[in-house]
Amino acid sequence: MNPYELRTPWVQTVQVILTAFTSRNRRTTIALLRNCGVPFTYLNVETPFNQRPRPNEPYWSRPKGISQRNLGLRWIRETLLFRRQPSVLYIADDDNTYSLEVFEEMRYTRRVSTWPVGLSGELPWEGCVTSATDRSRISQMWVAYKPNRPFPIDMAGFAVNMDLILNHPEAKFDYSRPRGLQESEFLAGLGLKHWSELEPKADGCQKILVWHTRTADPSLAAWRRLQSQGVVAPPIRDPV
C-alpha cells in the first residue's frame, strides 16, 4: 500500500496506523509518512520468534501480523475510548494494491461491509456474490479454500464500523487459530454469526477494488481445478 495514494480529496479524513514488525528503518518510515501529508501513527512490535516461519517453511505457513494488528487495535481502543467519532477500521497490508474507490465505499459501513478481492485464495478473485434481483444482500461466498468457514473472507475484503471495535474490547487476533480462520474468529468476536450479515459494497460485490499483488506469480491452482470440473465463476467487473 502506498500512503501517497491517500493524499486526495476522494479519501476524506484518513488516519494511517502503521504497525511495523521491526524498529529497523524507523526514521525512514516516519519521514515517508510525514511527506505523504496524511495523519499517521507509527507503532512497532516484533513477531514472537516461535511464531515466525522457519527457513524451510512457506511464508503462509503461520498466521502473520497477529501481534501487529493487536497492537493497532489496542491503540485504537485506548485512544478513542473517551472521544468516539464516526469512523471505520480497515486492515491494509503492504502486499496489496487498492483502488481509491474502496476507501469511499467503506465510509458508509454500518456494521461490517465487504467486497471481492482479486488474486486471492488461488482464484482470480474471491468473496461476496449478490443476485441480479437484489444487490443489497449477499447470496453466496465465492471461495475455494475452506468454504464452510463462518466468514470465508480475506482480510482485505472487509471494513468494520468503529463502534463495534470499541463495544467488543475482547475481539482480537490469535496465534492459536489456524491460517484462514483469523478473519472468522475476529468477526465472531465482534458479535457477528454468519457471512449473510455482511453489507455488500462495490456495486453489490460486482467490482474488484483490491488485489493481492505480491512480487511473484499468483497461485491459481484452485481455479484450474475448478475449471477442470466445469465450474463457472460468478460474473465480476474488474476495472483494470
PDB file of C-alpha atoms in Angstrom:
ATOM      1  CA  MET A   1       0.000   0.000   0.000  1.00  0.00           C
ATOM      2  CA  ASN A   2       1.337   3.419  -0.964  1.00  0.00           C
ATOM      3  CA  PRO A   3       0.279   6.123   1.545  1.00  0.00           C
ATOM      4  CA  TYR A   4       0.820   8.788  -1.134  1.00  0.00           C
ATOM      5  CA  GLU A   5      -2.286   7.456  -2.885  1.00  0.00           C
ATOM      6  CA  LEU A   6      -4.380   8.568   0.082  1.00  0.00           C
ATOM      7  CA  ARG A   7      -3.450  12.220  -0.413  1.00  0.00           C
ATOM      8  CA  THR A   8      -6.506  13.061  -2.490  1.00  0.00           C
ATOM      9  CA  PRO A   9      -9.853  14.801  -1.865  1.00  0.00           C
ATOM     10  CA  TRP A  10     -11.582  11.489  -2.675  1.00  0.00           C
ATOM     11  CA  VAL A  11     -10.285   9.946   0.545  1.00  0.00           C
ATOM     12  CA  GLN A  12     -11.504  12.175   3.350  1.00  0.00           C
ATOM     13  CA  THR A  13     -10.111  12.233   6.907  1.00  0.00           C
ATOM     14  CA  VAL A  14      -7.944   9.118   6.668  1.00  0.00           C
ATOM     15  CA  GLN A  15      -5.787   8.222   9.668  1.00  0.00           C
ATOM     16  CA  VAL A  16      -2.990   5.747   8.907  1.00  0.00           C
ATOM     17  CA  ILE A  17      -1.911   3.499  11.792  1.00  0.00           C
ATOM     18  CA  LEU A  18       1.241   1.779  10.597  1.00  0.00           C
ATOM     19  CA  THR A  19       2.241  -1.128  12.838  1.00  0.00           C
ATOM     20  CA  ALA A  20       5.640  -2.476  11.818  1.00  0.00           C
ATOM     21  CA  PHE A  21       7.164  -5.810  12.836  1.00  0.00           C
ATOM     22  CA  THR A  22      10.589  -4.269  13.441  1.00  0.00           C
ATOM     23  CA  SER A  23      12.085  -0.982  14.602  1.00  0.00           C
ATOM     24  CA  ARG A  24      14.678  -1.033  11.822  1.00  0.00           C
ATOM     25  CA  ASN A  25      14.305   1.780   9.267  1.00  0.00           C
ATOM     26  CA  ARG A  26      12.078   3.606  11.743  1.00  0.00           C
ATOM     27  CA  ARG A  27      13.351   7.070  10.807  1.00  0.00           C
ATOM     28  CA  THR A  28      12.991   6.409   7.097  1.00  0.00           C
ATOM     29  CA  THR A  29       9.452   5.107   7.529  1.00  0.00           C
ATOM     30  CA  ILE A  30       8.376   8.079   9.642  1.00  0.00           C
ATOM     31  CA  ALA A  31       9.927  10.508   7.142  1.00  0.00           C
ATOM     32  CA  LEU A  32       7.985   8.819   4.329  1.00  0.00           C
ATOM     33  CA  LEU A  33       4.730   9.092   6.251  1.00  0.00           C
ATOM     34  CA  ARG A  34       5.334  12.752   7.058  1.00  0.00           C
ATOM     35  CA  ASN A  35       5.934  13.540   3.410  1.00  0.00           C
ATOM     36  CA  CYS A  36       2.615  11.944   2.494  1.00  0.00           C
ATOM     37  CA  GLY A  37       0.667  14.639   4.298  1.00  0.00           C
ATOM     38  CA  VAL A  38      -1.742  12.069   5.776  1.00  0.00           C
ATOM     39  CA  PRO A  39      -2.250  11.919   9.576  1.00  0.00           C
ATOM     40  CA  PHE A  40      -0.463   8.854  10.909  1.00  0.00           C
ATOM     41  CA  THR A  41       0.569   6.928  13.983  1.00  0.00           C
ATOM     42  CA  TYR A  42       3.688   4.758  13.866  1.00  0.00           C
ATOM     43  CA  LEU A  43       3.865   1.676  16.113  1.00  0.00           C
ATOM     44  CA  ASN A  44       6.085  -1.374  16.084  1.00  0.00           C
ATOM     45  CA  VAL A  45       6.199  -4.749  17.793  1.00  0.00           C
ATOM     46  CA  GLU A  46       8.212  -7.810  16.831  1.00  0.00           C
ATOM     47  CA  THR A  47       6.586 -11.118  15.995  1.00  0.00           C
ATOM     48  CA  PRO A  48       7.474 -13.693  18.697  1.00  0.00           C
ATOM     49  CA  PHE A  49      10.347 -15.851  17.488  1.00  0.00           C
ATOM     50  CA  ASN A  50       8.377 -19.084  17.870  1.00  0.00           C
ATOM     51  CA  GLN A  51       5.632 -17.701  15.608  1.00  0.00           C
ATOM     52  CA  ARG A  52       7.895 -16.816  12.682  1.00  0.00           C
ATOM     53  CA  PRO A  53       8.095 -19.140   9.651  1.00  0.00           C
ATOM     54  CA  ARG A  54      11.186 -21.313   9.678  1.00  0.00           C
ATOM     55  CA  PRO A  55      13.636 -21.092   6.745  1.00  0.00           C
ATOM     56  CA  ASN A  56      12.134 -24.235   5.192  1.00  0.00           C
ATOM     57  CA  GLU A  57       8.510 -23.092   5.624  1.00  0.00           C
ATOM     58  CA  PRO A  58       6.476 -21.060   3.094  1.00  0.00           C
ATOM     59  CA  TYR A  59       5.535 -17.522   4.120  1.00  0.00           C
ATOM     60  CA  TRP A  60       1.877 -18.500   4.542  1.00  0.00           C
ATOM     61  CA  SER A  61       2.531 -21.459   6.865  1.00  0.00           C
ATOM     62  CA  ARG A  62       1.884 -19.407  10.014  1.00  0.00           C
ATOM     63  CA  PRO A  63      -0.553 -16.587  10.775  1.00  0.00           C
ATOM     64  CA  LYS A  64       1.099 -13.243  10.068  1.00  0.00           C
ATOM     65  CA  GLY A  65       0.606  -9.826  11.563  1.00  0.00           C
ATOM     66  CA  ILE A  66      -1.113 -11.066  14.728  1.00  0.00           C
ATOM     67  CA  SER A  67       0.955  -9.064  17.224  1.00  0.00           C
ATOM     68  CA  GLN A  68       0.975  -6.032  14.949  1.00  0.00           C
ATOM     69  CA  ARG A  69      -2.794  -5.986  14.377  1.00  0.00           C
ATOM     70  CA  ASN A  70      -3.497  -6.489  18.068  1.00  0.00           C
ATOM     71  CA  LEU A  71      -1.203  -3.589  18.963  1.00  0.00           C
ATOM     72  CA  GLY A  72      -3.078  -1.405  16.499  1.00  0.00           C
ATOM     73  CA  LEU A  73      -6.415  -2.467  17.993  1.00  0.00           C
ATOM     74  CA  ARG A  74      -5.176  -1.698  21.492  1.00  0.00           C
ATOM     75  CA  TRP A  75      -4.006   1.767  20.411  1.00  0.00           C
ATOM     76  CA  ILE A  76      -7.372   2.482  18.794  1.00  0.00           C
ATOM     77  CA  ARG A  77      -9.329   1.420  21.853  1.00  0.00           C
ATOM     78  CA  GLU A  78      -7.148   3.366  24.273  1.00  0.00           C
ATOM     79  CA  THR A  79      -7.201   6.469  22.072  1.00  0.00           C
ATOM     80  CA  LEU A  80     -10.876   6.556  21.109  1.00  0.00           C
ATOM     81  CA  LEU A  81     -12.493   5.162  24.263  1.00  0.00           C
ATOM     82  CA  PHE A  82     -13.411   8.568  25.670  1.00  0.00           C
ATOM     83  CA  ARG A  83     -13.648  10.551  22.433  1.00  0.00           C
ATOM     84  CA  ARG A  84     -15.547   8.491  19.940  1.00  0.00           C
ATOM     85  CA  GLN A  85     -16.223   9.810  16.490  1.00  0.00           C
ATOM     86  CA  PRO A  86     -17.856   8.183  13.459  1.00  0.00           C
ATOM     87  CA  SER A  87     -15.151   6.106  11.783  1.00  0.00           C
ATOM     88  CA  VAL A  88     -14.362   2.796  10.134  1.00  0.00           C
ATOM     89  CA  LEU A  89     -11.450   0.377  10.586  1.00  0.00           C
ATOM     90  CA  TYR A  90      -9.798  -1.223   7.558  1.00  0.00           C
ATOM     91  CA  ILE A  91      -6.782  -3.509   7.925  1.00  0.00           C
ATOM     92  CA  ALA A  92      -4.444  -2.953   4.971  1.00  0.00           C
ATOM     93  CA  ASP A  93      -1.318  -4.907   4.007  1.00  0.00           C
ATOM     94  CA  ASP A  94       1.880  -3.896   2.277  1.00  0.00           C
ATOM     95  CA  ASP A  95       1.449  -6.560  -0.428  1.00  0.00           C
ATOM     96  CA  ASN A  96      -1.973  -5.400  -1.615  1.00  0.00           C
ATOM     97  CA  THR A  97      -2.988  -2.883  -4.268  1.00  0.00           C
ATOM     98  CA  TYR A  98      -6.065  -0.720  -3.721  1.00  0.00           C
ATOM     99  CA  SER A  99      -8.381   1.312  -5.872  1.00  0.00           C
ATOM    100  CA  LEU A 100      -9.098   4.603  -4.115  1.00  0.00           C
ATOM    101  CA  GLU A 101     -12.758   3.832  -4.645  1.00  0.00           C
ATOM    102  CA  VAL A 102     -12.663   1.173  -1.920  1.00  0.00           C
ATOM    103  CA  PHE A 103     -11.987   3.854   0.704  1.00  0.00           C
ATOM    104  CA  GLU A 104     -15.042   5.797  -0.438  1.00  0.00           C
ATOM    105  CA  GLU A 105     -17.145   2.623  -0.341  1.00  0.00           C
ATOM    106  CA  MET A 106     -16.205   1.697   3.214  1.00  0.00           C
ATOM    107  CA  ARG A 107     -17.116   5.127   4.614  1.00  0.00           C
ATOM    108  CA  TYR A 108     -20.772   4.052   4.712  1.00  0.00           C
ATOM    109  CA  THR A 109     -20.236   0.869   6.742  1.00  0.00           C
ATOM    110  CA  ARG A 110     -22.988   0.396   9.341  1.00  0.00           C
ATOM    111  CA  ARG A 111     -21.505  -2.720  10.979  1.00  0.00           C
ATOM    112  CA  VAL A 112     -19.229  -4.765   8.684  1.00  0.00           C
ATOM    113  CA  SER A 113     -19.033  -4.184   4.936  1.00  0.00           C
ATOM    114  CA  THR A 114     -17.405  -6.396   2.324  1.00  0.00           C
ATOM    115  CA  TRP A 115     -16.314  -6.565  -1.339  1.00  0.00           C
ATOM    116  CA  PRO A 116     -14.467  -9.041  -3.595  1.00  0.00           C
ATOM    117  CA  VAL A 117     -10.665  -9.368  -3.534  1.00  0.00           C
ATOM    118  CA  GLY A 118      -8.640 -10.059  -6.663  1.00  0.00           C
ATOM    119  CA  LEU A 119      -5.947 -12.754  -6.943  1.00  0.00           C
ATOM    120  CA  SER A 120      -6.884 -14.327  -3.625  1.00  0.00           C
ATOM    121  CA  GLY A 121      -7.380 -17.877  -2.361  1.00  0.00           C
ATOM    122  CA  GLU A 122      -5.855 -19.448  -5.500  1.00  0.00           C
ATOM    123  CA  LEU A 123      -8.642 -17.900  -7.579  1.00  0.00           C
ATOM    124  CA  PRO A 124      -8.694 -14.902  -9.941  1.00  0.00           C
ATOM    125  CA  TRP A 125     -10.930 -13.341  -7.288  1.00  0.00           C
ATOM    126  CA  GLU A 126     -12.895 -14.438  -4.243  1.00  0.00           C
ATOM    127  CA  GLY A 127     -15.536 -13.001  -1.958  1.00  0.00           C
ATOM    128  CA  CYS A 128     -19.166 -11.943  -1.850  1.00  0.00           C
ATOM    129  CA  VAL A 129     -21.770 -12.510  -4.561  1.00  0.00           C
ATOM    130  CA  THR A 130     -25.218 -10.912  -4.854  1.00  0.00           C
ATOM    131  CA  SER A 131     -28.109 -11.886  -7.101  1.00  0.00           C
ATOM    132  CA  ALA A 132     -29.129  -9.811 -10.104  1.00  0.00           C
ATOM    133  CA  THR A 133     -32.527  -9.218  -8.489  1.00  0.00           C
ATOM    134  CA  ASP A 134     -31.203  -7.958  -5.138  1.00  0.00           C
ATOM    135  CA  ARG A 135     -27.775  -6.327  -4.944  1.00  0.00           C
ATOM    136  CA  SER A 136     -28.323  -5.338  -1.304  1.00  0.00           C
ATOM    137  CA  ARG A 137     -27.989  -8.883   0.083  1.00  0.00           C
ATOM    138  CA  ILE A 138     -25.204 -11.441  -0.242  1.00  0.00           C
ATOM    139  CA  SER A 139     -26.441 -14.692  -1.780  1.00  0.00           C
ATOM    140  CA  GLN A 140     -23.206 -16.698  -1.622  1.00  0.00           C
ATOM    141  CA  MET A 141     -19.469 -16.503  -0.980  1.00  0.00           C
ATOM    142  CA  TRP A 142     -17.317 -17.486  -3.958  1.00  0.00           C
ATOM    143  CA  VAL A 143     -14.261 -19.180  -2.409  1.00  0.00           C
ATOM    144  CA  ALA A 144     -12.261 -22.381  -2.825  1.00  0.00           C
ATOM    145  CA  TYR A 145     -10.353 -22.514   0.473  1.00  0.00           C
ATOM    146  CA  LYS A 146     -12.413 -23.849   3.410  1.00  0.00           C
ATOM    147  CA  PRO A 147     -15.750 -22.646   2.024  1.00  0.00           C
ATOM    148  CA  ASN A 148     -17.624 -23.721   5.166  1.00  0.00           C
ATOM    149  CA  ARG A 149     -15.924 -21.136   7.367  1.00  0.00           C
ATOM    150  CA  PRO A 150     -18.417 -18.842   9.154  1.00  0.00           C
ATOM    151  CA  PHE A 151     -16.819 -15.960   7.262  1.00  0.00           C
ATOM    152  CA  PRO A 152     -14.948 -17.236   4.171  1.00  0.00           C
ATOM    153  CA  ILE A 153     -13.390 -13.847   3.580  1.00  0.00           C
ATOM    154  CA  ASP A 154      -9.959 -12.318   3.071  1.00  0.00           C
ATOM    155  CA  MET A 155      -8.540  -9.701   5.451  1.00  0.00           C
ATOM    156  CA  ALA A 156      -8.528  -7.182   2.584  1.00  0.00           C
ATOM    157  CA  GLY A 157     -12.207  -7.779   1.898  1.00  0.00           C
ATOM    158  CA  PHE A 158     -13.977  -6.130   4.815  1.00  0.00           C
ATOM    159  CA  ALA A 159     -14.186  -2.983   6.952  1.00  0.00           C
ATOM    160  CA  VAL A 160     -15.657  -2.568  10.453  1.00  0.00           C
ATOM    161  CA  ASN A 161     -17.578   0.310  11.991  1.00  0.00           C
ATOM    162  CA  MET A 162     -15.515   1.628  14.904  1.00  0.00           C
ATOM    163  CA  ASP A 163     -18.416   1.294  17.336  1.00  0.00           C
ATOM    164  CA  LEU A 164     -18.138  -2.496  17.011  1.00  0.00           C
ATOM    165  CA  ILE A 165     -14.411  -2.345  17.775  1.00  0.00           C
ATOM    166  CA  LEU A 166     -14.970  -0.231  20.891  1.00  0.00           C
ATOM    167  CA  ASN A 167     -18.027  -2.171  22.082  1.00  0.00           C
ATOM    168  CA  HIS A 168     -16.212  -5.522  21.863  1.00  0.00           C
ATOM    169  CA  PRO A 169     -12.826  -4.925  23.535  1.00  0.00           C
ATOM    170  CA  GLU A 170     -12.120  -8.655  23.674  1.00  0.00           C
ATOM    171  CA  ALA A 171     -12.133  -9.070  19.885  1.00  0.00           C
ATOM    172  CA  LYS A 172      -8.598  -9.635  18.617  1.00  0.00           C
ATOM    173  CA  PHE A 173      -6.398 -11.947  16.561  1.00  0.00           C
ATOM    174  CA  ASP A 174      -4.937 -15.144  17.997  1.00  0.00           C
ATOM    175  CA  TYR A 175      -1.834 -17.165  17.085  1.00  0.00           C
ATOM    176  CA  SER A 176      -3.622 -20.349  18.173  1.00  0.00           C
ATOM    177  CA  ARG A 177      -6.138 -20.042  15.337  1.00  0.00           C
ATOM    178  CA  PRO A 178      -5.101 -21.730  12.085  1.00  0.00           C
ATOM    179  CA  ARG A 179      -4.467 -19.921   8.844  1.00  0.00           C
ATOM    180  CA  GLY A 180      -7.677 -18.875   7.159  1.00  0.00           C
ATOM    181  CA  LEU A 181      -9.698 -18.641  10.353  1.00  0.00           C
ATOM    182  CA  GLN A 182      -8.286 -15.366  11.683  1.00  0.00           C
ATOM    183  CA  GLU A 183     -10.952 -13.329   9.908  1.00  0.00           C
ATOM    184  CA  SER A 184     -13.774 -15.592  11.106  1.00  0.00           C
ATOM    185  CA  GLU A 185     -12.612 -15.530  14.723  1.00  0.00           C
ATOM    186  CA  PHE A 186     -12.211 -11.752  14.674  1.00  0.00           C
ATOM    187  CA  LEU A 187     -15.647 -11.110  13.178  1.00  0.00           C
ATOM    188  CA  ALA A 188     -17.254 -13.590  15.576  1.00  0.00           C
ATOM    189  CA  GLY A 189     -15.623 -11.672  18.425  1.00  0.00           C
ATOM    190  CA  LEU A 190     -17.436  -8.573  17.156  1.00  0.00           C
ATOM    191  CA  GLY A 191     -20.798 -10.288  17.593  1.00  0.00           C
ATOM    192  CA  LEU A 192     -21.453 -11.477  14.041  1.00  0.00           C
ATOM    193  CA  LYS A 193     -22.688 -15.013  13.382  1.00  0.00           C
ATOM    194  CA  HIS A 194     -22.704 -15.562   9.616  1.00  0.00           C
ATOM    195  CA  TRP A 195     -21.464 -14.052   6.364  1.00  0.00           C
ATOM    196  CA  SER A 196     -25.046 -13.194   5.372  1.00  0.00           C
ATOM    197  CA  GLU A 197     -24.894 -10.332   7.918  1.00  0.00           C
ATOM    198  CA  LEU A 198     -22.174  -8.542   5.926  1.00  0.00           C
ATOM    199  CA  GLU A 199     -23.040  -5.435   3.898  1.00  0.00           C
ATOM    200  CA  PRO A 200     -22.175  -5.791   0.188  1.00  0.00           C
ATOM    201  CA  LYS A 201     -20.276  -2.870  -1.330  1.00  0.00           C
ATOM    202  CA  ALA A 202     -18.613  -2.308  -4.728  1.00  0.00           C
ATOM    203  CA  ASP A 203     -21.882  -2.186  -6.692  1.00  0.00           C
ATOM    204  CA  GLY A 204     -23.307  -5.196  -4.912  1.00  0.00           C
ATOM    205  CA  CYS A 205     -19.996  -7.095  -4.985  1.00  0.00           C
ATOM    206  CA  GLN A 206     -19.739  -6.738  -8.762  1.00  0.00           C
ATOM    207  CA  LYS A 207     -16.425  -4.844  -8.833  1.00  0.00           C
ATOM    208  CA  ILE A 208     -12.912  -5.688  -7.681  1.00  0.00           C
ATOM    209  CA  LEU A 209     -11.324  -2.766  -5.836  1.00  0.00           C
ATOM    210  CA  VAL A 210      -8.420  -4.502  -4.057  1.00  0.00           C
ATOM    211  CA  TRP A 211      -5.906  -7.099  -5.242  1.00  0.00           C
ATOM    212  CA  HIS A 212      -3.191  -9.258  -3.710  1.00  0.00           C
ATOM    213  CA  THR A 213      -0.093  -8.217  -5.660  1.00  0.00           C
ATOM    214  CA  ARG A 214       2.983  -9.915  -4.288  1.00  0.00           C
ATOM    215  CA  THR A 215       6.164  -9.718  -6.380  1.00  0.00           C
ATOM    216  CA  ALA A 216       5.570 -13.280  -7.565  1.00  0.00           C
ATOM    217  CA  ASP A 217       3.170 -15.007  -9.921  1.00  0.00           C
ATOM    218  CA  PRO A 218      -0.169 -15.600  -8.170  1.00  0.00           C
ATOM    219  CA  SER A 219      -1.185 -19.184  -7.457  1.00  0.00           C
ATOM    220  CA  LEU A 220      -4.388 -20.114  -9.288  1.00  0.00           C
ATOM    221  CA  ALA A 221      -4.277 -23.845  -8.533  1.00  0.00           C
ATOM    222  CA  ALA A 222      -7.783 -23.942  -7.078  1.00  0.00           C
ATOM    223  CA  TRP A 223      -9.178 -22.102 -10.099  1.00  0.00           C
ATOM    224  CA  ARG A 224      -7.597 -24.538 -12.555  1.00  0.00           C
ATOM    225  CA  ARG A 225      -9.020 -27.445 -10.553  1.00  0.00           C
ATOM    226  CA  LEU A 226     -12.497 -25.908 -10.599  1.00  0.00           C
ATOM    227  CA  GLN A 227     -12.245 -25.198 -14.328  1.00  0.00           C
ATOM    228  CA  SER A 228     -11.363 -28.852 -14.959  1.00  0.00           C
ATOM    229  CA  GLN A 229     -14.596 -29.763 -13.141  1.00  0.00           C
ATOM    230  CA  GLY A 230     -16.646 -27.446 -15.345  1.00  0.00           C
ATOM    231  CA  VAL A 231     -17.296 -24.875 -12.610  1.00  0.00           C
ATOM    232  CA  VAL A 232     -18.144 -21.383 -13.876  1.00  0.00           C
ATOM    233  CA  ALA A 233     -17.288 -18.371 -11.713  1.00  0.00           C
ATOM    234  CA  PRO A 234     -19.928 -15.723 -10.928  1.00  0.00           C
ATOM    235  CA  PRO A 235     -19.645 -12.638 -13.185  1.00  0.00           C
ATOM    236  CA  ILE A 236     -17.437  -9.808 -11.946  1.00  0.00           C
ATOM    237  CA  ARG A 237     -16.229  -6.450 -13.272  1.00  0.00           C
ATOM    238  CA  ASP A 238     -12.504  -5.880 -12.861  1.00  0.00           C
ATOM    239  CA  PRO A 239     -11.703  -2.224 -13.675  1.00  0.00           C
ATOM    240  CA  VAL A 240      -8.064  -2.949 -14.505  1.00  0.00           C
TER     241      VAL A 240
END
